Amino acid sequence: MPATAPTRRELFDPEFLAAASRFRILAKRVARGGVQAEQRSRHVGAGMEFRDYRGYVPGDDLRAIDWNIYRRLGRVFLRLFEEFEDLPVYLAPDVSGSMWQGENPRVRAGLRSTFALGLAALNQHDSVGLFPFADQLRVALPAKSGNVRKLRVAEALASQTPGGQTDFVASLGKFARMRLRRGLLVVVSDFFDPGGVDAVRESLARQRHRVVMVQLVRKSDRDPDLRGDLLLTDCESGREHDVSVTPDVLAAYRRAYEAHQAALNDFALQRQAGLVQVDVDEPVLPQLSQLFETGALVV
Amino acid sequence: MSFGFVPAVVGVLGLAAIAGLLFALQRLRVRHRPVQVETALFWQQAVEESRARVLTQRFRHPWTYLLLLLISSLLWLSFAGLQGDAGRDRRYVVLLDGSAGMAHGDRFARAAAAAAEYAEGLPVDARTVLFCGGRTQTLLRAGEDALLLRRRLDDVGPVAAPSSTIAELFDIVRSRAEVPTTVCVVGDLPITADERALLPESCDLLRLAAPARTGGNVGVTALGVRPAASMRAEAVDVLVELSGAGGAELSPPALRLDGSAWSAVPVGESFDGGRRFRYVDVPAKGQLLEVSVGARDALSLDDAAAFTLPDRSRIPVAIGPDVPAVIRRVVATDPGLVVRAADAVVAVRMSGTTLEKKLPSLVLSDPQRVANAFLISHEEGLDPAAVLAQLYEDLGLNQIDAMAAAAAIGRDVSVGVRPASLRELAVWRPLLDPDHDFVRSRSFPLFVGLGLRWLAGVEPGPVRVAAGESVTVGDVEVAADARRARSFSERFVPRVAGRVQPAGAAPLHASLLDPVATGVPRAGAVEVDALSAGIGGGLDLVTILLLSALLLLAAEWVLFRSSRIP
């Protein structure tokens, strides 16, 4: 029987909130078009922090002319200031069937991880959107900022229900087609797609956002405690496999799993994406802190 | 493919049952444990990778496989009726004695059980079981299941017949003599040294001795007649022989004629093992003579015997007016003939004359008209050569001095036969001249007497009719033991005591009259190797296979329960 999502009270655990509030996400440059916030924007304009000078061209705002330089040099220069905007953070938790299996389902750690990263963004006035996915992606919350957003994100996460079969290509393809403002895409999943790791890589490669992957793992994923003649049933598709677990089969299983992991790592390196593995049987925040080991998650 | 033990339908059903059993065992053995996993993706890859390897590395649980293979093979071989090579080049024939002697107590039931037990241990394709009681009956053919033998044994039992197994034994050996044969006799069959010597060396003769007789027994072992020693034409002397076993008392038997008691004091004479009683001057008019001993003993089949007495009433003869006096004198002196025209059944007349009734006649013929000195006219449908061969002796023609007769008459003397609607015996009239040698010879009254008896249809009947012994029933077609023969004189063999009706002949009453059945040892019988070892056969190969499979199944179950095999 599938597990239930963590309640809002579980997500708003004070200790959890306090610990999550220490996370910071620092964007090198955010795309233009956002609201004023703390992230350095690619747009240089009417901010508070001086950045540079440039020559005047007709049409420029006369208020930006540095008249002191004009008096000394007789030439007209404009003073340029840094603009600070918000970073759109798109949270994409996996709510497919595999996430809801077992006594301690991955979905609990997944939603808590999602909420922690959402909190980190909301705390620095970034906008946060929620896009849970399984066989299809769904827009639970459009990207907006504000403190009240924390409650809505928590409510939206707590209201998740088990989805269907994982389909990265369909779900993230739909997300790519939304042409949202460039930001940070946080994918929280076990990354077990029936299409294999290639489907995962293909779907993530199509994103125009920076990508952070939070992989929810268990120790038994690599070393399953299974022996003998088994009838293995895929928790999502219901497909059955007669497997006699022998040392040879177990070794082949490990090779397949490690190949999957290696492919994810390679993809993260090539794409300069973040990848963190969160053991669902361990506390989530200490593991997520790997992403913030330099003080902030720089994207 | 054929099944040696069961019908084809049962064989197929058995195979299906085995398939179902193995399927159930396999289901028990594999018994997949259902597990729901999120990592089916990797398991599928692992299985495919493992499957892509060579088959031998995929092969699991080789010892379990060998155990299953052994069990399945044992079951298959047992159902296929696997038989060992030992004895397959030899045939085995079991002769179960069903003669009267086996009716003594429960001997037959015990002998039948022993025969069935012995047959079950023989190779299925090489064994045959025959029941020898009066006539031979096959109880089990080669290839048939032994269960059929048990069932068929319920339908047979000892009959009032002498031991006939010796005849069957030689029939068996003659057929397929090239095949080495082991004959096992179950019963009383006595075999003489001469009979044993006639068997080929390839024939092994064994005996599965029948259970011993218990208690005393008295039986009629001989019953016969002969013409009365007192020369009374219409009477016979009757001989009754009683034999006893186990010290039984031998007192004169009771006699009945056509159902009525007939009392007479017999002349007794003892011999080793029995006593003969002779009853003189018993009137013989074709009655049924029944002899019985009053003893109540273990064997009842030999306590009574019967015999149909000959009809020795005088034959009335009509004699024509011109018949020579010499013939009248012969007829007058013959005690079996009487000149009486009123109810005459035969006649003596001159050629060319007729009497009131058309009767079978002795005709004195004219040599100018008849070519043969003796011309025999017989019923149509008989073989003339056989008739001539038989009557040439029976009518005393071989006693006639034909050379002297021919010399006296001046013509060749010959005998001819021809079919006719009525019997007739023609003889040249000149041969009966008083001064002729033929009339003066001792063969003349014999010729007249025997000739008139043949014309009257009076045949010299048998003096003894016993089951298992041949008897001449006349010159008509008879059916003997399902064989139809057509000859002048057929020897008929009644197989079982009782009233028998040969086709076309008068009924007979055969008696058992078998000293062996009564319990008298047969003189000259030799001991046959007793079958001691191997009776019961122990366990045959199929049973061993099935037991082995059962043991292995039990071992497999124990190993499975203890998780030593999957």
CSV table of N, CA and C in Angstrom, one decimal, chain A residues 199-248:
chain,number,residue,atom,x,y,z
A,199,ALA,N,17.3,8.1,-20.9
A,199,ALA,CA,16.1,8.9,-20.9
A,199,ALA,C,16.3,10.1,-19.9
A,200,VAL,N,16.9,9.8,-18.8
A,200,VAL,CA,17.1,10.9,-17.8
A,200,VAL,C,18.0,11.9,-18.3
A,201,ARG,N,19.1,11.5,-18.9
A,201,ARG,CA,20.1,12.4,-19.5
A,201,ARG,C,19.5,13.3,-20.6
A,202,GLU,N,18.8,12.6,-21.4
A,202,GLU,CA,18.2,13.3,-22.6
A,202,GLU,C,17.2,14.4,-22.1
A,203,SER,N,16.4,14.0,-21.1
A,203,SER,CA,15.4,15.0,-20.7
A,203,SER,C,16.0,16.2,-19.9
A,204,LEU,N,17.1,15.9,-19.2
A,204,LEU,CA,17.8,17.0,-18.5
A,204,LEU,C,18.6,17.9,-19.4
A,205,ALA,N,19.2,17.3,-20.4
A,205,ALA,CA,20.0,18.0,-21.4
A,205,ALA,C,19.2,19.1,-22.1
A,206,ARG,N,17.9,18.9,-22.2
A,206,ARG,CA,17.1,19.8,-23.0
A,206,ARG,C,16.7,21.0,-22.2
A,207,GLN,N,17.1,21.0,-20.9
A,207,GLN,CA,16.7,22.2,-20.1
A,207,GLN,C,17.6,23.3,-20.3
A,208,ARG,N,17.1,24.5,-20.3
A,208,ARG,CA,17.9,25.8,-20.4
A,208,ARG,C,18.2,26.3,-19.1
A,209,HIS,N,17.9,25.6,-18.0
A,209,HIS,CA,18.1,26.0,-16.7
A,209,HIS,C,19.4,25.3,-16.1
A,210,ARG,N,19.9,26.0,-15.1
A,210,ARG,CA,20.9,25.3,-14.3
A,210,ARG,C,20.1,24.1,-13.6
A,211,VAL,N,20.8,23.0,-13.5
A,211,VAL,CA,20.1,21.8,-12.9
A,211,VAL,C,20.9,21.4,-11.7
A,212,VAL,N,20.1,21.1,-10.7
A,212,VAL,CA,20.6,20.4,-9.5
A,212,VAL,C,19.8,19.1,-9.4
A,213,MET,N,20.5,18.0,-9.2
A,213,MET,CA,19.8,16.7,-9.1
A,213,MET,C,20.0,16.2,-7.6
A,214,VAL,N,18.9,15.9,-7.0
A,214,VAL,CA,18.9,15.3,-5.7
A,214,VAL,C,18.5,13.9,-5.9
A,215,GLN,N,19.4,12.9,-5.8
A,215,GLN,CA,19.1,11.5,-6.0
A,215,GLN,C,18.8,10.9,-4.6
A,216,LEU,N,17.6,10.3,-4.6
A,216,LEU,CA,17.2,9.6,-3.3
A,216,LEU,C,17.6,8.2,-3.4
A,217,VAL,N,18.4,7.7,-2.5
A,217,VAL,CA,18.9,6.4,-2.6
A,217,VAL,C,18.7,5.7,-1.3
A,218,ARG,N,18.9,4.3,-1.4
A,218,ARG,CA,18.9,3.5,-0.2
A,218,ARG,C,20.2,2.6,-0.4
A,219,LYS,N,20.6,2.1,0.7
A,219,LYS,CA,21.8,1.2,0.7
A,219,LYS,C,21.4,0.0,-0.1
A,220,SER,N,20.1,-0.4,0.1
A,220,SER,CA,19.7,-1.7,-0.6
A,220,SER,C,19.6,-1.5,-2.1
A,221,ASP,N,19.7,-0.2,-2.5
A,221,ASP,CA,19.6,-0.1,-4.0
A,221,ASP,C,20.8,-0.8,-4.6
A,222,ARG,N,22.0,-0.6,-4.0
A,222,ARG,CA,23.2,-1.2,-4.6
A,222,ARG,C,23.4,-2.6,-4.1
A,223,ASP,N,23.1,-2.9,-2.8
A,223,ASP,CA,23.3,-4.2,-2.3
A,223,ASP,C,21.9,-4.7,-1.8
A,224,PRO,N,21.1,-5.2,-2.7
A,224,PRO,CA,19.8,-5.7,-2.3
A,224,PRO,C,19.9,-7.0,-1.4
A,225,ASP,N,19.1,-7.1,-0.4
A,225,ASP,CA,19.1,-8.2,0.5
A,225,ASP,C,18.1,-9.3,-0.1
A,226,LEU,N,18.4,-9.7,-1.2
A,226,LEU,CA,17.5,-10.7,-1.9
A,226,LEU,C,18.3,-11.9,-2.3
A,227,ARG,N,17.8,-13.1,-2.0
A,227,ARG,CA,18.4,-14.3,-2.4
A,227,ARG,C,17.3,-15.3,-2.9
A,228,GLY,N,17.7,-16.3,-3.7
A,228,GLY,CA,16.8,-17.4,-4.0
A,228,GLY,C,16.0,-17.0,-5.3
A,229,ASP,N,15.0,-17.8,-5.4
A,229,ASP,CA,14.1,-17.7,-6.6
A,229,ASP,C,13.0,-16.7,-6.2
A,230,LEU,N,13.0,-15.6,-6.9
A,230,LEU,CA,12.1,-14.5,-6.6
A,230,LEU,C,11.2,-14.2,-7.8
A,231,LEU,N,10.0,-13.7,-7.5
A,231,LEU,CA,9.2,-13.1,-8.5
A,231,LEU,C,9.2,-11.6,-8.2
A,232,LEU,N,10.0,-10.9,-9.0
A,232,LEU,CA,10.2,-9.5,-8.7
A,232,LEU,C,9.1,-8.7,-9.5
A,233,THR,N,8.4,-7.9,-8.9
A,233,THR,CA,7.3,-7.1,-9.5
A,233,THR,C,7.7,-5.6,-9.5
A,234,ASP,N,7.7,-5.0,-10.6
A,234,ASP,CA,8.0,-3.6,-10.7
A,234,ASP,C,6.9,-2.8,-10.1
A,235,CYS,N,7.2,-2.0,-9.1
A,235,CYS,CA,6.2,-1.3,-8.3
A,235,CYS,C,5.4,-0.3,-9.1
A,236,GLU,N,6.0,0.1,-10.2
A,236,GLU,CA,5.2,1.1,-11.1
A,236,GLU,C,4.5,0.4,-12.2
A,237,SER,N,5.1,-0.4,-12.9
A,237,SER,CA,4.4,-1.0,-14.1
A,237,SER,C,3.7,-2.3,-13.8
A,238,GLY,N,4.1,-2.9,-12.7
A,238,GLY,CA,3.5,-4.2,-12.3
A,238,GLY,C,4.1,-5.4,-13.1
A,239,ARG,N,5.1,-5.1,-13.9
A,239,ARG,CA,5.7,-6.2,-14.7
A,239,ARG,C,6.5,-7.1,-13.8
A,240,GLU,N,6.4,-8.4,-14.1
A,240,GLU,CA,7.0,-9.4,-13.3
A,240,GLU,C,8.3,-10.0,-13.9
A,241,HIS,N,9.2,-10.3,-13.1
A,241,HIS,CA,10.4,-11.0,-13.6
A,241,HIS,C,10.8,-12.1,-12.7
A,242,ASP,N,10.9,-13.3,-13.3
A,242,ASP,CA,11.4,-14.5,-12.5
A,242,ASP,C,12.9,-14.4,-12.4
A,243,VAL,N,13.4,-14.2,-11.2
A,243,VAL,CA,14.8,-14.0,-11.0
A,243,VAL,C,15.3,-15.0,-10.0
A,244,SER,N,16.3,-15.8,-10.3
A,244,SER,CA,17.0,-16.6,-9.4
A,244,SER,C,18.2,-15.9,-9.0
A,245,VAL,N,18.2,-15.3,-7.8
A,245,VAL,CA,19.3,-14.5,-7.4
A,245,VAL,C,20.5,-15.3,-6.9
A,246,THR,N,21.4,-15.4,-7.8
A,246,THR,CA,22.7,-16.1,-7.6
A,246,THR,C,23.8,-15.1,-7.5
A,247,PRO,N,24.9,-15.4,-7.0
A,247,PRO,CA,26.0,-14.5,-7.0
A,247,PRO,C,26.3,-13.8,-8.3
A,248,ASP,N,26.2,-14.6,-9.4
A,248,ASP,CA,26.4,-14.1,-10.7
A,248,ASP,C,25.4,-13.0,-11.0
